[in-house]
Amino acid sequence: MSENTTQQTQTASTDDRSPTDDRSPTDDRSPTTTAGETVEQTREEWTEYEFRGETKMAVEDLDVHYGDDHALKGVSMEIPEKSVTALIGPSGCGKSTYLRCLNRMNDRVSSARIDGSVTLDGEEIYQDGVNLVELRKRVGMVFQSPNPFPKSIRENIAYGPKKHGDLDTGLLARLLNRSDADERDELVERCLRDAALWDEVSDRLDDNALGLSGGQQQRLCIARCLSVDPEVILMDEPASALDPIATAKIEDLIDDLSEHYTVVIVTHNMQQAARISDQTAVFLTGGELVEYGDTDQVFEDPHSERVEDYITGKFG
Amino acid sequence: MAGASEADAQLVEPNTTETDAVAGVAVGLSAVLFALAVAAMFERVSLTGSLFGVQTVTLLGGLLTALGVAVIAFGAGSRLGYVKTTPDPSAGLIAGIGAAVPWVVVGGAVASQTLGLGTTVGAVAGIATGGVAFALTVLPREDLGSTLPLGSLLALTGLVFLTGVIGPTWVWELGWAQQAAITAEFLIPVATLFTTLYGGWASAKAYGGFGARGRHMGAYVLVYLNALSIVAFLFILVAFVVVQGIPGLLNGAEIGLGTGPQTTILGISVTLPVSVPFVMNGVALFNDFQGVLPAIVGTVWLVAGAVALAVPLGVGAAVFLTEYADRGRFTQVVEVATNGLWSTPSIVFGLFGFAFLIPRFGNGKSLLSGMITLGFMLLPLVVITSREAMLSVPDEYRDASAALGVSKWQTIRSVVLPAALPGVVTGVILGVGRIAGETAPILLTMAGGTFVPGSQTVDVIGGFQFTASPPFVANPALLEATSALPYQLYALISAGVGASSNVGNADEFRWATALVLLIVVLSFYAIGIATRYYFRRRLTHT
């Protein structure tokens, strides 16, 4: 299928040199945008990606407006279960917006208007009666800059389950001898182990989380996200504020997490996307999904010339 | 970089180090003079007396003259090339205006008063002198410009003091319809203070070798002297109240087992081992020593009641405004209204309490009316500061909490409020400082008599009674008039001689009341600061 499209592209560029369909890699006269991006028509089949396994989340014709700004234009893609999906693209291309649509975090932006459909395990999440608490428990999120609460490490992990009533360690529970302190400590240990942080912090769980290093804070945020037992983990450039060693740890962690969780990660770093992801979606300026496919195919043999330019560093 | 290495090279020359030392001594001299002037202004140093065996005025004059001569010598030495410096072409317009202002005063005063030439000639002479000083500052090179006019000013002032033209008993009757005169006790410290500021600035510039570094040193010395004087004023003010208030406060105080009054703590009767009658008694005919206990207790309850009313309301309003209400016209209106309320004069709040609250609570002045009135006064500040504190809580916390599926209210309660608490407490501290010293509102809403007997000490906790009919609880203590320290102070001052014979030494009694008020307000501050420290620590250390 993918080879077929590639051939079509090449045929089109060599045989049919119509001005609207001009994407020859050797053609110097191809029109460019101010950012150095070549103008080309996006083809629907570039974003059709067929995979084995179950579909975890499916997005259909998603449009997002921030006021008058059309941030995301008709994006459709399916995200396979228990894999790593990377979203790449230049700044302002809408990849973070897309990510925030997957757990309805954009609802918190008052100017945002969202049209289209997003399903989680076949259930529409943009309909009346959706329980946002349940949705966000099942679709967790890790942010660009580490944002632990100004509480102890233990409190940070236990925060979500406590607020959902799964853990009760309050005064009343302790007085009635119904405290879940043991369950909490088990949960804290499990989450920290899963986030590869346990060995570094096991002896100082009562210390304030703000005293950790940036990389440790980010892994704590991942552990905190794991504490509510999500199915999908959304990561918005989780390593962009970290040094290379901390980044490597996060990348290893993402690899481990993909065995049990569906991971969707936005990144600016194309090498990172190539290293850790199973499939890659490329968003380009204007909020379009230009290409979506197997990571090896997207990086080695992209259908779109603009994607190739972006990946090889000609713009972005 | 080249300039810096040049300066380094100069530093190794022994000649420069000596002049550096001289300039440094000049800066130190101005600091000493500044301190002396502040002390003299507050009569801690007597102008008619002597210091170190020299008449105070002579000493001030001598030091000023020495400082002036040193400044001029340094400027002239630099201009003639004896001292290596890096001056700019001109001292600048601001320095020029700064030098012109005192010379206008000096020229005008000398022509019109000393020489008796009249106001018009004085004005002309003043402007002329100022103009000359301005020109002498702006036109020559910086080293001369920033030293010569100011150095001469210092030397002139010093000589005037030194030669006794203005001595400790000098008075200038202004001859206005009202009685007004400028005395030496006022003029000498003020003149010394101002000229010393100039002298310190000029010698600091010289110490820095003029140019950019000199200007930096000059500004540094000015800022330091300013900060010092502010701290000094504050310290002197508190020290003044303490010194005046201590005798009255400790009147009849005793330490030792069994000396204090009996109190009941948790049902056990205890005799306190200290006795300070001033804070443990009221005023009564057969008391050995009179005191202000009812007013102290009244103030504490007043503030506690106002805080209990204003903090929940204010924080609640701030939560609504920052977390729930859309930012727009409505929040803007609320913001303007709260700011306006905070700057409303306290007597207006008092009138409101008098006209609105008093008729509703037993038609007489009462503690409850006072609490509510002061609570309303405190409310706007609590709203403003809590709102600021909540706005400064990073949105990342809210996002992180929302992404975990935690509801908005739970996020506010367990993330936003704890992070905002130190800011909220700061606001409450500021507000309490204001309302605890407020006289006008309590004068209208709650104050009882001037001399309150100890038996009328308000007992809010013990005042609660259960009743058979709704609302089942009554508290007569809240509905009685009582006293508070600021009102007590006001009443003591305005009560007059006849009434104050009641308390023996009335002056001592007043100062002691003022001291107790200061202590009570400062203890509220201390509690607030400790609370803020606790909450801040919890955020960063756990």
JSON list of C-alpha atoms in Angstrom, two decimals, chain A residues 46 51 66 83 88 116 152-153 218 220 244 297 303:
[
{"chain": "A", "resi": 46, "resn": "TRP", "atom": "CA", "xyz": [-0.85, 9.35, 3.30]},
{"chain": "A", "resi": 51, "resn": "PHE", "atom": "CA", "xyz": [-1.97, -1.90, 11.79]},
{"chain": "A", "resi": 66, "resn": "TYR", "atom": "CA", "xyz": [-9.49, 28.91, 19.27]},
{"chain": "A", "resi": 83, "resn": "SER", "atom": "CA", "xyz": [2.09, 0.93, 21.45]},
{"chain": "A", "resi": 88, "resn": "ILE", "atom": "CA", "xyz": [5.82, 15.43, 15.45]},
{"chain": "A", "resi": 116, "resn": "GLY", "atom": "CA", "xyz": [-15.65, 15.95, 15.31]},
{"chain": "A", "resi": 152, "resn": "SER", "atom": "CA", "xyz": [5.67, 15.23, 49.69]},
{"chain": "A", "resi": 153, "resn": "ILE", "atom": "CA", "xyz": [6.58, 12.55, 47.15]},
{"chain": "A", "resi": 218, "resn": "GLN", "atom": "CA", "xyz": [9.16, 14.36, 35.48]},
{"chain": "A", "resi": 220, "resn": "LEU", "atom": "CA", "xyz": [7.38, 11.48, 39.53]},
{"chain": "A", "resi": 244, "resn": "PRO", "atom": "CA", "xyz": [20.24, 14.13, 27.81]},
{"chain": "A", "resi": 297, "resn": "GLN", "atom": "CA", "xyz": [8.37, 4.23, 6.78]},
{"chain": "A", "resi": 303, "resn": "HIS", "atom": "CA", "xyz": [5.25, 10.11, 0.92]}
]
